[in-house]
Short mmCIF file of N, CA and C in Angstrom, two decimals:
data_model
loop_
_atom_site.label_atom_id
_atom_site.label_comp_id
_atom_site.label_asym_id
_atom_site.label_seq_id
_atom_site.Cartn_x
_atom_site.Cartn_y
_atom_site.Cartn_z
N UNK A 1 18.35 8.94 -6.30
CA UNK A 1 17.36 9.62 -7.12
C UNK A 1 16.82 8.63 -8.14
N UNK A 2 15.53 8.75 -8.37
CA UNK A 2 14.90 7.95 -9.37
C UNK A 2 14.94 7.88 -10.75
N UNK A 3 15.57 7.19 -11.59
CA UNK A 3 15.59 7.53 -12.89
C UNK A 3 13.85 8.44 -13.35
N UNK A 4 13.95 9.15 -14.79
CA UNK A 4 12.63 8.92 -15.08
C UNK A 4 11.86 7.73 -15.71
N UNK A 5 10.83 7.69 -15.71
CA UNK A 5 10.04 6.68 -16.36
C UNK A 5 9.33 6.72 -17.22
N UNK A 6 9.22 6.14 -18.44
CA UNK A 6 8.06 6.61 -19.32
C UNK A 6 7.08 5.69 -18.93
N UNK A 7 5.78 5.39 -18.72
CA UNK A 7 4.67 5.22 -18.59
C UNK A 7 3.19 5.54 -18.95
N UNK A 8 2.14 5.06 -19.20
CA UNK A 8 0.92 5.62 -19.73
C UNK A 8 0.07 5.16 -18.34
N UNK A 9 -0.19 5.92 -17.12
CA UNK A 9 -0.74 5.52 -15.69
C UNK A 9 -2.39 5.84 -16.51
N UNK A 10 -3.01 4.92 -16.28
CA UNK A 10 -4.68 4.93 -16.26
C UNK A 10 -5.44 5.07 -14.83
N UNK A 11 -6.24 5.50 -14.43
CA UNK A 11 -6.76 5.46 -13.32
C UNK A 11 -8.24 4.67 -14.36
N UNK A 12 -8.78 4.22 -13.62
CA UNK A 12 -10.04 3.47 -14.22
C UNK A 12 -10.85 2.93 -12.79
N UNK A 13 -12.00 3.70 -13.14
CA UNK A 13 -12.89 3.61 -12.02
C UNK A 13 -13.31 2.20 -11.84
N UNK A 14 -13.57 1.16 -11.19
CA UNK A 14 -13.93 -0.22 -11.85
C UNK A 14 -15.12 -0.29 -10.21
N UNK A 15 -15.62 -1.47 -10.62
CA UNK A 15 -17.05 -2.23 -9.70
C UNK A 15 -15.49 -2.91 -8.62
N UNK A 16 -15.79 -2.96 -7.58
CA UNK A 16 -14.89 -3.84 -6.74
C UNK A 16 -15.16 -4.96 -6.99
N UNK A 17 -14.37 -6.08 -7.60
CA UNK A 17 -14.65 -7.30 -7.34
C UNK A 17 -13.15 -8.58 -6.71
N UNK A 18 -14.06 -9.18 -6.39
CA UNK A 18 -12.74 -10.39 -5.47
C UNK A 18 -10.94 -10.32 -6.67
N UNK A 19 -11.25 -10.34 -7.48
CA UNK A 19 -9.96 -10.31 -8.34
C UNK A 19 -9.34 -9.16 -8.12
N UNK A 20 -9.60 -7.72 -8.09
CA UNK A 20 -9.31 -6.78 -7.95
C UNK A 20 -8.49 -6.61 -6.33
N UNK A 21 -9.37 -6.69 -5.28
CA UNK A 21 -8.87 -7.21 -3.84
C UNK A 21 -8.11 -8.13 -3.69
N UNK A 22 -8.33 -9.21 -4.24
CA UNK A 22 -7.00 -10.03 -3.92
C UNK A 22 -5.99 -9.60 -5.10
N UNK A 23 -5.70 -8.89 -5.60
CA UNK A 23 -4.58 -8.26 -6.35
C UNK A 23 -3.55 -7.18 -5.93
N UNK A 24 -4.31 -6.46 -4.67
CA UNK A 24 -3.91 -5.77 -3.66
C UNK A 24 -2.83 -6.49 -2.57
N UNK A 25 -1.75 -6.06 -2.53
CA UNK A 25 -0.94 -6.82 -1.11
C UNK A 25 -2.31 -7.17 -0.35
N UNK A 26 -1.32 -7.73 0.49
CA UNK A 26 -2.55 -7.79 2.01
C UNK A 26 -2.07 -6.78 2.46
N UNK A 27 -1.50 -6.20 3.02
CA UNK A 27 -0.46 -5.07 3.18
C UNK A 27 -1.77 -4.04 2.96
N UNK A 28 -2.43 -4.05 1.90
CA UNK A 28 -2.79 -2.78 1.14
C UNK A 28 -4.37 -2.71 1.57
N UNK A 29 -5.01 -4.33 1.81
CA UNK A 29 -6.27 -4.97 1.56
C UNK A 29 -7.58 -3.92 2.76
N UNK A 30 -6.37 -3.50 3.47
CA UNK A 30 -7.15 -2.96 4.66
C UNK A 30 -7.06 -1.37 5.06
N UNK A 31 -6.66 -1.00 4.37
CA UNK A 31 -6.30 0.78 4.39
C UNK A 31 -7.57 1.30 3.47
N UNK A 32 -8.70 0.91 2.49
CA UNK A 32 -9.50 1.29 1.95
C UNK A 32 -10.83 1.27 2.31
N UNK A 33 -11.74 2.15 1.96
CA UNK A 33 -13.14 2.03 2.59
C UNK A 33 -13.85 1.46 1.54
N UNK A 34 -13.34 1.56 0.54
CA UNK A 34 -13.46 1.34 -1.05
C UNK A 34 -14.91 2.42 -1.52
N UNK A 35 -15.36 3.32 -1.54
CA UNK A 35 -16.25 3.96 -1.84
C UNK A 35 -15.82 4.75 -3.35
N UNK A 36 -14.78 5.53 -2.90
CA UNK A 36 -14.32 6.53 -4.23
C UNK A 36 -13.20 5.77 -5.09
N UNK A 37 -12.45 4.83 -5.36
CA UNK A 37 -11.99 3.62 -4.81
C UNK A 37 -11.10 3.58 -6.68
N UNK A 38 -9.72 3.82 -7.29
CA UNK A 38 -9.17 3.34 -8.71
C UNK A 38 -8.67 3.02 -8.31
N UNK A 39 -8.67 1.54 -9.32
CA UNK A 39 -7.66 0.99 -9.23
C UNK A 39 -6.03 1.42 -10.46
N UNK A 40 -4.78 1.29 -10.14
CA UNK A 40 -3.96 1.67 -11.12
C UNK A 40 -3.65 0.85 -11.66
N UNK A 41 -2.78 0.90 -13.05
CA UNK A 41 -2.56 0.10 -13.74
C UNK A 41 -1.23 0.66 -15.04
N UNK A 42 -0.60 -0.49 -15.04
CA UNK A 42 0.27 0.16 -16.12
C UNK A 42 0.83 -1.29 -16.53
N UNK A 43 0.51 -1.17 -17.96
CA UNK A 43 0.85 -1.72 -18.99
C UNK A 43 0.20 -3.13 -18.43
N UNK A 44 -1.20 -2.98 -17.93
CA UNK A 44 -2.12 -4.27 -17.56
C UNK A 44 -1.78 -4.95 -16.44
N UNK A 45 -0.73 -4.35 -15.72
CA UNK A 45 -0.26 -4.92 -14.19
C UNK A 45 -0.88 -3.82 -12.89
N UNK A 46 -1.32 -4.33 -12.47
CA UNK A 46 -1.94 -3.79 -11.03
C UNK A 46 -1.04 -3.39 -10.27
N UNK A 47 -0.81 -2.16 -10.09
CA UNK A 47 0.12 -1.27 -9.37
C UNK A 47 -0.06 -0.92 -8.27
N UNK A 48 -1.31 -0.91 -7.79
CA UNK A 48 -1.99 0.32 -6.75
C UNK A 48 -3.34 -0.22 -6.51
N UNK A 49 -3.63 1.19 -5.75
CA UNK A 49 -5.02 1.25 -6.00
C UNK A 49 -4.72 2.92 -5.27
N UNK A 50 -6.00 4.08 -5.40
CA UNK A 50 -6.04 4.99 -4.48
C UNK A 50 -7.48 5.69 -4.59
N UNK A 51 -7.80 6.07 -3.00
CA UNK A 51 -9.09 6.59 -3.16
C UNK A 51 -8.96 8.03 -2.22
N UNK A 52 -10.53 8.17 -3.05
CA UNK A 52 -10.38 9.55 -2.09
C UNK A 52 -11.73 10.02 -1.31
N UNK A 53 -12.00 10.32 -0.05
CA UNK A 53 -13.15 10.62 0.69
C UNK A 53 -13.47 12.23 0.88
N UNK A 54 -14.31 12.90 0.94
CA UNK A 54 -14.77 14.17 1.13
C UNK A 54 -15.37 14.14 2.06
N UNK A 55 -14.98 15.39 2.83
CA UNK A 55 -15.72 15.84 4.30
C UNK A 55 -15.86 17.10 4.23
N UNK A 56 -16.95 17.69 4.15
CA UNK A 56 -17.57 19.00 3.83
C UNK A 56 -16.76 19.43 2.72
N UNK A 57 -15.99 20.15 3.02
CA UNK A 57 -14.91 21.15 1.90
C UNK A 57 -13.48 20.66 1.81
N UNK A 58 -13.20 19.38 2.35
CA UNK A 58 -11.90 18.97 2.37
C UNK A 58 -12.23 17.50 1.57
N UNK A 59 -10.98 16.89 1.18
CA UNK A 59 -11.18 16.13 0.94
C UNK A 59 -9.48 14.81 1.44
N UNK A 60 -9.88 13.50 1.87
CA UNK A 60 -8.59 13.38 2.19
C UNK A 60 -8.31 12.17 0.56
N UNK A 61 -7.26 11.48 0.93
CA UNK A 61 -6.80 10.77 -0.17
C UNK A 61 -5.78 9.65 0.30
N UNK A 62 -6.40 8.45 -0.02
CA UNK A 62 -5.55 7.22 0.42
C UNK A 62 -4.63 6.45 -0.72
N UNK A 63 -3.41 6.41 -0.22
CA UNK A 63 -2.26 5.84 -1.82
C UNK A 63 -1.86 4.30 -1.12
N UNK A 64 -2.06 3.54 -2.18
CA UNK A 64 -1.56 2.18 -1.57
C UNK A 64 -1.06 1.62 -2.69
N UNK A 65 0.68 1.56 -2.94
CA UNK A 65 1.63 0.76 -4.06
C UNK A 65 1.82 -0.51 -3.49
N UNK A 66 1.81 -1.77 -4.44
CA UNK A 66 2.14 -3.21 -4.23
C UNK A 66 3.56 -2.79 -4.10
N UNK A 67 3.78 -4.08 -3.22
CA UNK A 67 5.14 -3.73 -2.41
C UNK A 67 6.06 -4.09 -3.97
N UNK A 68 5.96 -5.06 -5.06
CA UNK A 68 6.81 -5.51 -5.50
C UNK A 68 7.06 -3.83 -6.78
N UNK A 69 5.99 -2.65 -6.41
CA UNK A 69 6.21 -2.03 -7.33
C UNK A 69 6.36 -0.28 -6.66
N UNK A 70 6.99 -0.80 -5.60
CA UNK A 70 7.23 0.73 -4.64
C UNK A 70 8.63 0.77 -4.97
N UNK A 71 8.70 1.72 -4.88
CA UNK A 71 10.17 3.00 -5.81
C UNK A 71 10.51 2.79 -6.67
N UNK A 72 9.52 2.83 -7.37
CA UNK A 72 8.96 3.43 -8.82
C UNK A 72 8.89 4.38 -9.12
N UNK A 73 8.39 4.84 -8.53
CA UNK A 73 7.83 6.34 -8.53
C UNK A 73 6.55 6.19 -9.15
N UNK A 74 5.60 4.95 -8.84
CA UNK A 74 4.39 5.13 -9.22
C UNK A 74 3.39 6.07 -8.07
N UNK A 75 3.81 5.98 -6.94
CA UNK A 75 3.38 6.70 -5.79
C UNK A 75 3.47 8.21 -5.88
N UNK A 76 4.19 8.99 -6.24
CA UNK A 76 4.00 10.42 -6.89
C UNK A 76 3.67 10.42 -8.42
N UNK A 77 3.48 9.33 -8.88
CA UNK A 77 2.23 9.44 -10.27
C UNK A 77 1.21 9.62 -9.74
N UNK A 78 0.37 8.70 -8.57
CA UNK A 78 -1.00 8.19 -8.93
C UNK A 78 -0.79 9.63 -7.61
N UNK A 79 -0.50 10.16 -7.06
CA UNK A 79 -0.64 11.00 -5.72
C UNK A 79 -1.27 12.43 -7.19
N UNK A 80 -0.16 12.82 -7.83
CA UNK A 80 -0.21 13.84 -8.45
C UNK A 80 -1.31 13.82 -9.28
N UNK A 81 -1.51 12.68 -10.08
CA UNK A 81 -2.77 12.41 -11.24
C UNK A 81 -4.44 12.61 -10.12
N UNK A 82 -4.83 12.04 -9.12
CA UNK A 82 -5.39 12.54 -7.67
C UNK A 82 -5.63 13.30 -7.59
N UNK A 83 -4.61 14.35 -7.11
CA UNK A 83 -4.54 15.35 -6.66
C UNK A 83 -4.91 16.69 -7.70
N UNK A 84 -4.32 16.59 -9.04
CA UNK A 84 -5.06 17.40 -10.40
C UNK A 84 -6.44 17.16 -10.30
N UNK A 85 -7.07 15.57 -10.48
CA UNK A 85 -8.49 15.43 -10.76
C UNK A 85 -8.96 16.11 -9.99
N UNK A 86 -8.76 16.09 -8.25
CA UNK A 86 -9.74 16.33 -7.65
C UNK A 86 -9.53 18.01 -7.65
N UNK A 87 -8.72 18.53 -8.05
CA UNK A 87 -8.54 19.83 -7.62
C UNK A 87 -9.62 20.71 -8.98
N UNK A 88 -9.12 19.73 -10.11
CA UNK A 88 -9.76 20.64 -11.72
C UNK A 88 -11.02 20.26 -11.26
N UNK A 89 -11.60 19.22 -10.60
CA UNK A 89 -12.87 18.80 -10.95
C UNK A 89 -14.04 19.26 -9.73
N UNK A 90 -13.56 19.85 -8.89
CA UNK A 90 -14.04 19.49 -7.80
C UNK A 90 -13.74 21.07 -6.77
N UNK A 91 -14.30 22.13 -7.37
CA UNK A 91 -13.84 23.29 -7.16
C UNK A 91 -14.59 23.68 -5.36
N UNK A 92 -14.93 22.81 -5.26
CA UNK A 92 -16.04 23.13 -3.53
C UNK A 92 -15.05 22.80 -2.77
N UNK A 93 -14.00 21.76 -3.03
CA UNK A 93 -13.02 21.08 -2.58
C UNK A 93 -11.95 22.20 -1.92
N UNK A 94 -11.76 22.85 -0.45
CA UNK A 94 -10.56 23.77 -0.53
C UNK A 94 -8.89 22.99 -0.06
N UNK A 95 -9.15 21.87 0.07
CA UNK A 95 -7.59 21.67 0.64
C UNK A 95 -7.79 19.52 0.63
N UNK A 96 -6.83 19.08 0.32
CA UNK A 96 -6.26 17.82 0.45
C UNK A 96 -5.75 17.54 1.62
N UNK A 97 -5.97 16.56 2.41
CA UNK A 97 -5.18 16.06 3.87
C UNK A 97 -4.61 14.23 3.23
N UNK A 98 -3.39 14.32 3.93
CA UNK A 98 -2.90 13.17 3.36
C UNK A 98 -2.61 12.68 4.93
N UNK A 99 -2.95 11.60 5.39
CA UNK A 99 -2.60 10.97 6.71
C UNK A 99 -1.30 10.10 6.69
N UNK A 100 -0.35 10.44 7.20
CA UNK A 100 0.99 9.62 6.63
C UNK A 100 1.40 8.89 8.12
N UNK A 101 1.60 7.80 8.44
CA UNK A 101 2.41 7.53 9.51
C UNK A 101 3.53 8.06 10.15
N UNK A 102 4.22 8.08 10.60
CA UNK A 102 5.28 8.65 11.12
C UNK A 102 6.74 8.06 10.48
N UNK A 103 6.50 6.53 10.46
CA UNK A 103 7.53 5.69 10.40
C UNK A 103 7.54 5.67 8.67
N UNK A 104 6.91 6.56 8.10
CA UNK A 104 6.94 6.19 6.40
C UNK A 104 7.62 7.27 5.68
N UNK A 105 8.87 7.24 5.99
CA UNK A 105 9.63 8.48 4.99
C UNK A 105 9.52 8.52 4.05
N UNK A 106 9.14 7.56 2.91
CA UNK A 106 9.37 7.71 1.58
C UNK A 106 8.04 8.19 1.56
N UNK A 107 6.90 8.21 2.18
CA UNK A 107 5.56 8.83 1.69
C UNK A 107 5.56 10.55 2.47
N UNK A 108 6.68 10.96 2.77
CA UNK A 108 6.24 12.42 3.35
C UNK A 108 7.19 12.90 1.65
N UNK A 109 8.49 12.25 1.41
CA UNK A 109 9.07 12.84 0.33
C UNK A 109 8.19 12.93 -1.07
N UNK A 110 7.29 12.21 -0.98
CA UNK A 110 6.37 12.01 -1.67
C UNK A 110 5.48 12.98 -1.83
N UNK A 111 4.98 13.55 -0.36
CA UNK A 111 3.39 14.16 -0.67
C UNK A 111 4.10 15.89 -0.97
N UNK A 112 5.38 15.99 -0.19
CA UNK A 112 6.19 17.18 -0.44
C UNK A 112 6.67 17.54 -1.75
N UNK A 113 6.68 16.27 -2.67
CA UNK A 113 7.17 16.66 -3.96
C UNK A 113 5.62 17.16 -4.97
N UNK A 114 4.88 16.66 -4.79
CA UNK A 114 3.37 16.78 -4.65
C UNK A 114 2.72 17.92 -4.54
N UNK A 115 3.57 18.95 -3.64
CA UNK A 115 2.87 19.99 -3.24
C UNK A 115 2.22 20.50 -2.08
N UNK A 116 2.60 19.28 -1.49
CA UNK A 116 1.71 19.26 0.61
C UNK A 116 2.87 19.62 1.31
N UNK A 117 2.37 20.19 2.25
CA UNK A 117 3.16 20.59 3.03
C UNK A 117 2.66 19.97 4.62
N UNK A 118 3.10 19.74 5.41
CA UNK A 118 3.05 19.73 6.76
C UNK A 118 2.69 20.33 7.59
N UNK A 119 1.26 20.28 7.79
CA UNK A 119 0.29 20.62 8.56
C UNK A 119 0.41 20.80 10.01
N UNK A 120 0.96 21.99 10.54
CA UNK A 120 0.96 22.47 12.27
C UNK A 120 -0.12 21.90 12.68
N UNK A 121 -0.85 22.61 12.08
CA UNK A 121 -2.10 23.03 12.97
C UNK A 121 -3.09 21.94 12.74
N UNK A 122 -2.92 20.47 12.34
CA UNK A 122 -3.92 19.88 12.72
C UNK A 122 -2.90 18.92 13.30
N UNK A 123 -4.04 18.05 14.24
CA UNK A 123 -3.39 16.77 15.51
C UNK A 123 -4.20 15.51 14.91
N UNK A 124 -3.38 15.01 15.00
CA UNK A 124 -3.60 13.85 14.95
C UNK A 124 -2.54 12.60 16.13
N UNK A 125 -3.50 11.56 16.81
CA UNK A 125 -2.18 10.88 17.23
C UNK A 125 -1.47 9.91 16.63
N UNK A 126 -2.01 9.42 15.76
CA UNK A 126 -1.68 8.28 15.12
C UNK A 126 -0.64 8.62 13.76
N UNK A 127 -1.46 9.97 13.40
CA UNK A 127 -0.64 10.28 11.48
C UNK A 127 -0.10 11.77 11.74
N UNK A 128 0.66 11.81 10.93
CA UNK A 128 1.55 13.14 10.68
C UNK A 128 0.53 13.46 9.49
N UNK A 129 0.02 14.65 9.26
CA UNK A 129 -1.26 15.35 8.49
C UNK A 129 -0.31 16.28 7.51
N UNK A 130 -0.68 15.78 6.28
CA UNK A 130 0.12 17.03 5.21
C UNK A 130 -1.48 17.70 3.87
N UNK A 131 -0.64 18.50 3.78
CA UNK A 131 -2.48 19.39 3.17
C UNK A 131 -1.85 19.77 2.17
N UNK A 132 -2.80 20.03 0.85
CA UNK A 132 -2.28 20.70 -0.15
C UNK A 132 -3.86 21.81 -0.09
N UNK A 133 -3.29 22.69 -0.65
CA UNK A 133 -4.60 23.49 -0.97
C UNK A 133 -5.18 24.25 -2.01
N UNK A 134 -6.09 23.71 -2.59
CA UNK A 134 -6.69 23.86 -3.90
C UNK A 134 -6.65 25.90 -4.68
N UNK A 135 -5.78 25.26 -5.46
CA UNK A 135 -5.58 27.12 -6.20
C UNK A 135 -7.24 27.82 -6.72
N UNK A 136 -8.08 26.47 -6.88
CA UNK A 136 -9.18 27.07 -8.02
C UNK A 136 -10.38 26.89 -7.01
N UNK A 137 -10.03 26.94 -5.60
CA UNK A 137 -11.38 27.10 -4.36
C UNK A 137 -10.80 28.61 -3.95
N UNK A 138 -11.92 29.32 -3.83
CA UNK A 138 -12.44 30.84 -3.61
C UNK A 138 -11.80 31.09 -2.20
N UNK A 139 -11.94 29.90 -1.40
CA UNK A 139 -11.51 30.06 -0.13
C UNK A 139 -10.76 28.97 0.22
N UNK A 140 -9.66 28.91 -0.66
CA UNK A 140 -8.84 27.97 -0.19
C UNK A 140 -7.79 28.49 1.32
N UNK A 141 -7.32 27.56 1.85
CA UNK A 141 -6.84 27.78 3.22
C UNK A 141 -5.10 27.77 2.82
N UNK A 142 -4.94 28.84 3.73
CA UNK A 142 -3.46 29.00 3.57
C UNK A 142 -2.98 28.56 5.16
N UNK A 143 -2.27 27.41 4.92
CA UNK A 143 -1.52 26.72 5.79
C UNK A 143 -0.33 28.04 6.51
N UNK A 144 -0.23 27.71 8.27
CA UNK A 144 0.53 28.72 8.68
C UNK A 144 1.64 27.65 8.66
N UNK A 145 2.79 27.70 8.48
CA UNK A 145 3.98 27.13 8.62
C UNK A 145 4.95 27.49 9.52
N UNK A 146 5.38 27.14 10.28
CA UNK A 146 6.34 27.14 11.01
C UNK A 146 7.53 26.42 11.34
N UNK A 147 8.29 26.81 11.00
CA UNK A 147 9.57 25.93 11.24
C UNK A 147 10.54 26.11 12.49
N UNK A 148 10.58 25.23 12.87
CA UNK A 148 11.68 24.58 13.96
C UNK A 148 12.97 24.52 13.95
N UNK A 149 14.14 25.14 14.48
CA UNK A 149 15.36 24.57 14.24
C UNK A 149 15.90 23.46 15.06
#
């Protein structure tokens, strides 16, 4: 279990520039479209980065921690801080999709502590699909769940 942390996480919208990208693992350099695009930061060290894309009424959300600063628990900071903005701000918005690999356990414990749950009903072949769904959309979607023994 993770100690807690005290921290002051900024999200700060910034212009993409070469310093910013190469501050990113390489690891990280290629998972972004960079459009909706913060970078993180704490205490002036580059932590992250995470963005988020909208498709009609959904919206998905990409998390990428520098390897030298994963289990931290900066990854359910910047997921949760995300996931508030877009939900208070962004009321057209009915549900979050998080695309997780298969092979990435520490990012399903993640999006579960978060509030997502594990999405049946959408396919994907490549990602295991977890959704959260917005309390303050009129028609937010209620995930059917099913469990397996």
């Amino acid at each position: 279990k993770l100690p807690k942390i005290n921290m002051q996480l900024i999200l700060s919208r910034e212009l993409l520039n070469n310093t910013n990208l190469l501050s990113l693992g390489p690891d990280l350099r290629n998972i972004f479209s960079f459009e909706n695009i913060y970078f993180v930061y704490d205490d002036n060290k580059l932590i992250g980065a995470i963005e988020y894309i909208i498709y009609e009424d959904e919206a998905e959300i990409i998390v990428g921690v520098n390897k030298e600063h994963r289990n931290k628990g900066y990854g359910k900071l910047i997921l949760e801080a995300m996931t508030t903005m877009l939900f208070t701000t962004r009321e057209d918005i009915s549900c979050i999709n998080l695309y997780i690999r298969p092979s990435n356990i520490s990012a399903y414990k993640i999006a579960e502590k978060c509030g997502y749950k594990f999405n049946f009903d959408a396919i994907d072949d490549e990602f295991l699909i977890f959704t959260n769904s917005n309390p303050y959309h009129k028609n937010a979607k209620t995930l059917k769940l099913d469990y397996y023994s």
